[in-house]
Structure formats: structure tokens, C-alpha cells
C-alpha positions as protocol buffer text, in pm:
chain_id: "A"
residue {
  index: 1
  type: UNK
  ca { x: 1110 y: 840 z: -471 }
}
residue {
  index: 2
  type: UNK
  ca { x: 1153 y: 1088 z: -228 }
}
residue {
  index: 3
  type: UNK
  ca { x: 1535 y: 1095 z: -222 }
}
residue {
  index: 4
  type: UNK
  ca { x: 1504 y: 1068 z: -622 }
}
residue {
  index: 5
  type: UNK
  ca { x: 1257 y: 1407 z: -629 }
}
residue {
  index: 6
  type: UNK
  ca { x: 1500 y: 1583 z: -360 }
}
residue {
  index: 7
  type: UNK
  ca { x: 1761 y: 1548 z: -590 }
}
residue {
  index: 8
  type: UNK
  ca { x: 1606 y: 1665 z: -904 }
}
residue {
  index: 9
  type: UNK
  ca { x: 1452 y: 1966 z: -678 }
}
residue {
  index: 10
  type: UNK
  ca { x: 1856 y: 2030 z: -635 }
}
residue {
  index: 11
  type: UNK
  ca { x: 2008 y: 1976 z: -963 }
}
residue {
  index: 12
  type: UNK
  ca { x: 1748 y: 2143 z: -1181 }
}
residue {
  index: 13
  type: UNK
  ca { x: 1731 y: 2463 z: -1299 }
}
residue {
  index: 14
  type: UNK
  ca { x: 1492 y: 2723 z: -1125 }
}
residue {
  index: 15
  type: UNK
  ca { x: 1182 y: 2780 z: -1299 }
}
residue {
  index: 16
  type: UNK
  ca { x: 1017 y: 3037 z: -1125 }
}
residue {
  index: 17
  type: UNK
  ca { x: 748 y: 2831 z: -1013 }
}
residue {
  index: 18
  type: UNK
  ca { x: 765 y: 2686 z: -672 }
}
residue {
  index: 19
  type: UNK
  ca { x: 505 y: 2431 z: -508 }
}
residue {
  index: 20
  type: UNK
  ca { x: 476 y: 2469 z: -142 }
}
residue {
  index: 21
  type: UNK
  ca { x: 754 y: 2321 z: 70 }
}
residue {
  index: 22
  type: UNK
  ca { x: 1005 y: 2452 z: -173 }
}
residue {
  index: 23
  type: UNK
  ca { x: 998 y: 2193 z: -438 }
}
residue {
  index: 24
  type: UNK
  ca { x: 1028 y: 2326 z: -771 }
}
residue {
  index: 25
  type: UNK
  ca { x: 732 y: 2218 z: -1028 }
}
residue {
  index: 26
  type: UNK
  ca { x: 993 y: 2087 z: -1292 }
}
residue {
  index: 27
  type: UNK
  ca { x: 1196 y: 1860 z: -1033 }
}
residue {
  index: 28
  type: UNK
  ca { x: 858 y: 1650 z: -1013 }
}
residue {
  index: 29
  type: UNK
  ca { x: 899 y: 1578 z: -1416 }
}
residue {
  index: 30
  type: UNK
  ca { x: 1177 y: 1317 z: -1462 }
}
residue {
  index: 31
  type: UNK
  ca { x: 1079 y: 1130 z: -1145 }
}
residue {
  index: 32
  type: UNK
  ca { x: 717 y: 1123 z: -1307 }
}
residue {
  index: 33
  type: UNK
  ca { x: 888 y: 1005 z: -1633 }
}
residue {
  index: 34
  type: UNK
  ca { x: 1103 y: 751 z: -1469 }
}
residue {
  index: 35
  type: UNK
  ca { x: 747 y: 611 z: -1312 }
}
residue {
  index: 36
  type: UNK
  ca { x: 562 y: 628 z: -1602 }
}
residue {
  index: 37
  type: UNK
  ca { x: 828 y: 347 z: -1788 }
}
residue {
  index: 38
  type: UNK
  ca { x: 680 y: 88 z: -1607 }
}
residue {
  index: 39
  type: UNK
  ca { x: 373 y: 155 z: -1877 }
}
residue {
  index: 40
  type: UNK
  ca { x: 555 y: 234 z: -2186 }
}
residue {
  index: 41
  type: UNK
  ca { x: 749 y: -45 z: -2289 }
}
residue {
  index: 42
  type: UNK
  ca { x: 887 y: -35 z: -2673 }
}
residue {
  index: 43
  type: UNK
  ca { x: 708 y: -350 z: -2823 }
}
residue {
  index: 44
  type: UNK
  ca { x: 508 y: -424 z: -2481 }
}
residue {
  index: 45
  type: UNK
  ca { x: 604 y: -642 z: -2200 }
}
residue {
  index: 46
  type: UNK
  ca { x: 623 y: -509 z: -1860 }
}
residue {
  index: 47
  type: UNK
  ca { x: 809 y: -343 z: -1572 }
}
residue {
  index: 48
  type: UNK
  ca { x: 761 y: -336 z: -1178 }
}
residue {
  index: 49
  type: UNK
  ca { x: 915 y: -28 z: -1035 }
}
residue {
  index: 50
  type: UNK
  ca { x: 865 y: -29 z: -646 }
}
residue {
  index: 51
  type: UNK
  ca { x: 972 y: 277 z: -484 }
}
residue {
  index: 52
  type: UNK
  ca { x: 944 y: 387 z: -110 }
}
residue {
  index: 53
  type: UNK
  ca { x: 810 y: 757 z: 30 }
}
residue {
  index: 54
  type: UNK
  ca { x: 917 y: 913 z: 316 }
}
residue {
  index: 55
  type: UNK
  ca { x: 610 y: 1036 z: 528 }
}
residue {
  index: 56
  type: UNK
  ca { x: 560 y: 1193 z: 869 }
}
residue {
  index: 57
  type: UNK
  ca { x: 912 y: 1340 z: 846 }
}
residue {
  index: 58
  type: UNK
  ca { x: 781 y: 1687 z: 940 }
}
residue {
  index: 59
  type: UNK
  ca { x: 902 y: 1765 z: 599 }
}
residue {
  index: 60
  type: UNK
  ca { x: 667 y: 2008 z: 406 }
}
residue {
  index: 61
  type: UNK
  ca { x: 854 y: 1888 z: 79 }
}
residue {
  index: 62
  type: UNK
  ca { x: 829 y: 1518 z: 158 }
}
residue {
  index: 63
  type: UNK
  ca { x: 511 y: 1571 z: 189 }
}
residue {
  index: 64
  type: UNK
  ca { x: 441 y: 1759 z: -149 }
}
residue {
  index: 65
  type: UNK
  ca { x: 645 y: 1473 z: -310 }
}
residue {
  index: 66
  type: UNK
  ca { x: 450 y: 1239 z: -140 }
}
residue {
  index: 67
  type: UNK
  ca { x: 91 y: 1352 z: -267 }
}
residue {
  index: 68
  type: UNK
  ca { x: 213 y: 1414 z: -602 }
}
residue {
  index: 69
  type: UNK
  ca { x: 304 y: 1021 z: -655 }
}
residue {
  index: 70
  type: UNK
  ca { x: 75 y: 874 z: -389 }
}
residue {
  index: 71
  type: UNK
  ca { x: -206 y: 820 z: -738 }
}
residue {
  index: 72
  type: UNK
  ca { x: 60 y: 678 z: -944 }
}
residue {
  index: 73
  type: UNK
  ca { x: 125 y: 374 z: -847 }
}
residue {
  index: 74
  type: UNK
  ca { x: -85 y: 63 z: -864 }
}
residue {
  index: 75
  type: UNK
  ca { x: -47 y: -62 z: -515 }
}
residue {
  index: 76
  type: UNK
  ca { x: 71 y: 92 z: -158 }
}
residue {
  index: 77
  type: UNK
  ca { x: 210 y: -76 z: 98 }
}
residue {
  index: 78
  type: UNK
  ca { x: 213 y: 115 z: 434 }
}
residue {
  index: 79
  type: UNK
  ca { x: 477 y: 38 z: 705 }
}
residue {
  index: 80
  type: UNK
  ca { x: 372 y: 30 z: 1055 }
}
residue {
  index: 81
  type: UNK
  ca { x: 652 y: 283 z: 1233 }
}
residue {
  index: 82
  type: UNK
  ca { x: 487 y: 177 z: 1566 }
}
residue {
  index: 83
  type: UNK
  ca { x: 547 y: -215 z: 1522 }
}
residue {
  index: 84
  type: UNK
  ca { x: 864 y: -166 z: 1429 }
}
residue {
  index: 85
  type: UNK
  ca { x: 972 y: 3 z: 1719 }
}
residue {
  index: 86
  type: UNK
  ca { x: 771 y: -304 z: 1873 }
}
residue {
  index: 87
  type: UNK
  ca { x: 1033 y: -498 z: 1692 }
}
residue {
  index: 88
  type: UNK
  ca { x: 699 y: -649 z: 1531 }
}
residue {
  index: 89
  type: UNK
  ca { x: 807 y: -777 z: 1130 }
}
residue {
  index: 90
  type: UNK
  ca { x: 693 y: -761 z: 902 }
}
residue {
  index: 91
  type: UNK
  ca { x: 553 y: -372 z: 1027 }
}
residue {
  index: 92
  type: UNK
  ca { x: 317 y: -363 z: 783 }
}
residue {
  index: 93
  type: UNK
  ca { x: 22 y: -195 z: 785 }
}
residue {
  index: 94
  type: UNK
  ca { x: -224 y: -436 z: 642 }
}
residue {
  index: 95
  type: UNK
  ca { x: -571 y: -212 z: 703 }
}
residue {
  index: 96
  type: UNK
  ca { x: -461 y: 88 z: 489 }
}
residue {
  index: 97
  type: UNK
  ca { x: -224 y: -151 z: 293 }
}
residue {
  index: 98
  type: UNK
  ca { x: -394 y: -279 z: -43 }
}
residue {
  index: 99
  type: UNK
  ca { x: -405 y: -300 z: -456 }
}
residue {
  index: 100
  type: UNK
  ca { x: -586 y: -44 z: -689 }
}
residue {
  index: 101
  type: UNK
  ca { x: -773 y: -247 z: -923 }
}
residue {
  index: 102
  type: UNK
  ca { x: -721 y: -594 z: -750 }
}
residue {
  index: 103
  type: UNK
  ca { x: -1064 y: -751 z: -883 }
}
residue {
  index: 104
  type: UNK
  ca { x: -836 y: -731 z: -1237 }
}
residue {
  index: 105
  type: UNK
  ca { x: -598 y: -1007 z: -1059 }
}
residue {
  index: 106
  type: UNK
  ca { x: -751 y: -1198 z: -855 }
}
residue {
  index: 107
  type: UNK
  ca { x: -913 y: -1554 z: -883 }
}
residue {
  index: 108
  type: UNK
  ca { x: -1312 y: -1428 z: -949 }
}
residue {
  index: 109
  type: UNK
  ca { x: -1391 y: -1715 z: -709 }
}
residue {
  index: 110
  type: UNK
  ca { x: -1154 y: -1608 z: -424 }
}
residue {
  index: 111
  type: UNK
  ca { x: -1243 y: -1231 z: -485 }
}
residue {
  index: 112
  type: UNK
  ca { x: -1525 y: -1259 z: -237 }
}
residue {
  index: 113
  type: UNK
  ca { x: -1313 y: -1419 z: 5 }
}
residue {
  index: 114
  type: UNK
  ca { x: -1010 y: -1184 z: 21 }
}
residue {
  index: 115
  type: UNK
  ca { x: -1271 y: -904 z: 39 }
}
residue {
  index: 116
  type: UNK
  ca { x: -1404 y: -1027 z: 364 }
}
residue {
  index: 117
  type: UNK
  ca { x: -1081 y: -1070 z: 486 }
}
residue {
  index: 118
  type: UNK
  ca { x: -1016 y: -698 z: 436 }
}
residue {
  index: 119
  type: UNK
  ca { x: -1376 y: -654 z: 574 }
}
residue {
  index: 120
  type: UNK
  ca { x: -1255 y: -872 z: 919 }
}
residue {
  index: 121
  type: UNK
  ca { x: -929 y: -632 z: 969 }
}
residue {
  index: 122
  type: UNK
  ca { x: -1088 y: -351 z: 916 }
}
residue {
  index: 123
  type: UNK
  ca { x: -1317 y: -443 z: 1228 }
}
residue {
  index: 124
  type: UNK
  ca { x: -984 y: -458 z: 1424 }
}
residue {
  index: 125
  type: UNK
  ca { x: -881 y: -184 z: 1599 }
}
residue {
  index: 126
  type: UNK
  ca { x: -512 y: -188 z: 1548 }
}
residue {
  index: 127
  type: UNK
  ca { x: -264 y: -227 z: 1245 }
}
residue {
  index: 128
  type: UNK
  ca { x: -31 y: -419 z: 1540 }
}
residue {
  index: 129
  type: UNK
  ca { x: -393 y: -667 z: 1617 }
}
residue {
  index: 130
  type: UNK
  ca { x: -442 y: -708 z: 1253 }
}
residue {
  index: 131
  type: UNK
  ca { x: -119 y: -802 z: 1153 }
}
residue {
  index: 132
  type: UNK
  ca { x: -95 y: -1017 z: 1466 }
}
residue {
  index: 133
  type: UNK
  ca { x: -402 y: -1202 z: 1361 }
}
residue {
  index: 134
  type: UNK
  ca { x: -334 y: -1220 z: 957 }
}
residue {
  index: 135
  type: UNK
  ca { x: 35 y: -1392 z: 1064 }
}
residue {
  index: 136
  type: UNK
  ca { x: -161 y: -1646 z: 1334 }
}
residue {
  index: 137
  type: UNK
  ca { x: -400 y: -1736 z: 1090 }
}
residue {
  index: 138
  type: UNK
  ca { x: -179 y: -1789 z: 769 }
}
residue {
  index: 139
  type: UNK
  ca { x: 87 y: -2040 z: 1017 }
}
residue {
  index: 140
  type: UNK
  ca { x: -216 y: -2248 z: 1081 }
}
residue {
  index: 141
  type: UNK
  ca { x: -284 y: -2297 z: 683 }
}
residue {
  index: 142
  type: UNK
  ca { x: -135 y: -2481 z: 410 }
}
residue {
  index: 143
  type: UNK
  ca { x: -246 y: -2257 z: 126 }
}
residue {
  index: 144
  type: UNK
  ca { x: -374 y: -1926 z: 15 }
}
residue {
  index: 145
  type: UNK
  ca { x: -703 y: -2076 z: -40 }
}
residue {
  index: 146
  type: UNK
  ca { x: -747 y: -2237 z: 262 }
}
residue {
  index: 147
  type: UNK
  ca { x: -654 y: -1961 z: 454 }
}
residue {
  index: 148
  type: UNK
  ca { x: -959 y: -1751 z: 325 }
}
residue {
  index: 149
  type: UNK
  ca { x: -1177 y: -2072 z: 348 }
}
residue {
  index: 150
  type: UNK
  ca { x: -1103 y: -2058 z: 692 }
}
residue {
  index: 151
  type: UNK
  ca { x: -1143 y: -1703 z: 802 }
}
residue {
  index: 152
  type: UNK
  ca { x: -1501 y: -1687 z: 622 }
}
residue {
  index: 153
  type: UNK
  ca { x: -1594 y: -1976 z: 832 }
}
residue {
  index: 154
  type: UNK
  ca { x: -1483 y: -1771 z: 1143 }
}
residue {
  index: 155
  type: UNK
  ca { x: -1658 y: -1438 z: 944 }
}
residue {
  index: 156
  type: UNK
  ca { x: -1948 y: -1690 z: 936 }
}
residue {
  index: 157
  type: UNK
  ca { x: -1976 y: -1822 z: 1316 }
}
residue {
  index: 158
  type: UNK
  ca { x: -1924 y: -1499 z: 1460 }
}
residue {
  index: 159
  type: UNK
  ca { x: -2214 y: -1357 z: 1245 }
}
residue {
  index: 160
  type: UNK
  ca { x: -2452 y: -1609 z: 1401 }
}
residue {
  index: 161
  type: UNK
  ca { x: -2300 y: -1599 z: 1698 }
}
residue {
  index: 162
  type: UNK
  ca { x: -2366 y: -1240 z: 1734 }
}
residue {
  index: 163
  type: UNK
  ca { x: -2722 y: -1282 z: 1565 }
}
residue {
  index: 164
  type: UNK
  ca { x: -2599 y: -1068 z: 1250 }
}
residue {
  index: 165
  type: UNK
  ca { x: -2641 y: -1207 z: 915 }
}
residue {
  index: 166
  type: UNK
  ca { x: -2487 y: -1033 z: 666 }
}
């Protein structure tokens, strides 16, 4: 989206108003429109659009692009830079990583679960430690469901263990 916004910031016509970093306010338009197809289908049905932004590029205009889309999309997936350097995959950043409206999609039953999954790796102090211990502890299940079964459990024991009960 970035790359898509630069462009537009090139091709179109000046319009006398400029948003910091350079980027003209009407370049931001047809990337905008271009995002907001994924919610106007003619006679319904539905598209994914996935799109990557450049951040921490020291760029004032990647940045400005950046926090004009970062609200538009219905998920965000944040890439660890540091793991993979670490040669670490997948580098993803599963703390700040997560769905806007996820109690819309998941199972109401497994909601709970999922959230104290979140709720364990936000405890951890590192994106690297989380993903280390999300990848350990899904090669060890069968399913999706078992998987949060099991970390609950360990949620559970280390509450008692500790004497906290949550």
C-alpha cells in the first residue's frame, strides 16, 4: 500500500494541499478507493485485499501513508524485523499481531480460550519468546482446539501455583 500511495503521490496532479512528509491529500484517494472494494461488492459477496506497509523506514511519508490506512483494515499482522534477522520464521509479531472484531468469528465457546492465550503472550516479554512458545506449543497438538485446551490448563496450574486465582 505504500508503494501503491507513493505512486499516486507521483502521478497525480498537485492540489495545493500537502500532508506532512510531502504526500499530497488527493494521492491518498484511489488507494482508499481501491481498499474500500473489498466492502462494496455489486450484488454482495466478498473480497480479501491484503496489503503490506512499510514502517520504520525513516520515511516521514511512509509514515503518513501508514497512519492513514493503519484503521482500515480488519486485521494487522506485524512482522518481527528482529527475528528475521534471527533467521527466526515465521517473524511475526504475535503480541501486537491480532483481528478487529474477532469475537464476530470465532467459535463463542473457544472465544474465552484464544483470549487467554493472547492474555499468556502478552505476559511474555519478547515477540522472539512468544513466538518461540506459540510454535512449541502448537507442534505438540493435534488441533486448534486442543491447543487452547492445553495452554488454559498451563494458564490454570501456574495460577495456583503462584497462589493467583484469576
Amino acid at each position: 500500500i505504500t508503494r501503491l500511495a507513493r505512486a499516486y503521490n507521483l502521478a497525480t496532479p498537485a492540489s495545493g494541499r500537502i500532508l506532512s512528509g510531502g504526500v499530497d491529500s488527493t494521492a491518498l484517494y484511489p488507494p482508499k478507493k481501491f481498499f474500500g472494494a473489498a466492502r462494496n461488492i455489486e450484488g454482495g459477496g466478498s473480497m480479501t485485499i491484503l496489503a503490506t506497509a512499510l514502517v520504520d523506514t525513516g520515511s516521514k511519508m511512509d509514515e503518513v501513508i501508514f497512519e492513514e490506512f493503519k484503521g482500515t483494515g480488519n486485521m494487522e499482522l506485524r512482522l518481527d524485523r528482529g527475528m528475521a534477522d534471527r533467521r527466526i520464521f515465521p517473524a511475526i509479531d504475535v503480541i501486537t499481531s491480532g483481528t478487529r472484531k474477532e469475537e464476530l468469528i470465532l467459535d463463542p465457546q473457544e472465544a474465552p480460550f484464544v483470549w487467554g492465550v493472547r492474555r499468556i503472550l502478552h505476559g511474555i516479554d519478547s515477540a522472539e519468546r512468544a513466538m518461540d512458545m506459540l510454535i512449541k506449543g502448537l507442534k505438540t497438538t493435534q488441533s486448534n482446539t486442543e491447543f487452547l485446551v492445553k495452554m488454559a490448563k498451563t494458564a490454570q496450574d501456574k495460577r495456583v501455583t503462584n497462589g493467583i486465582d484469576i
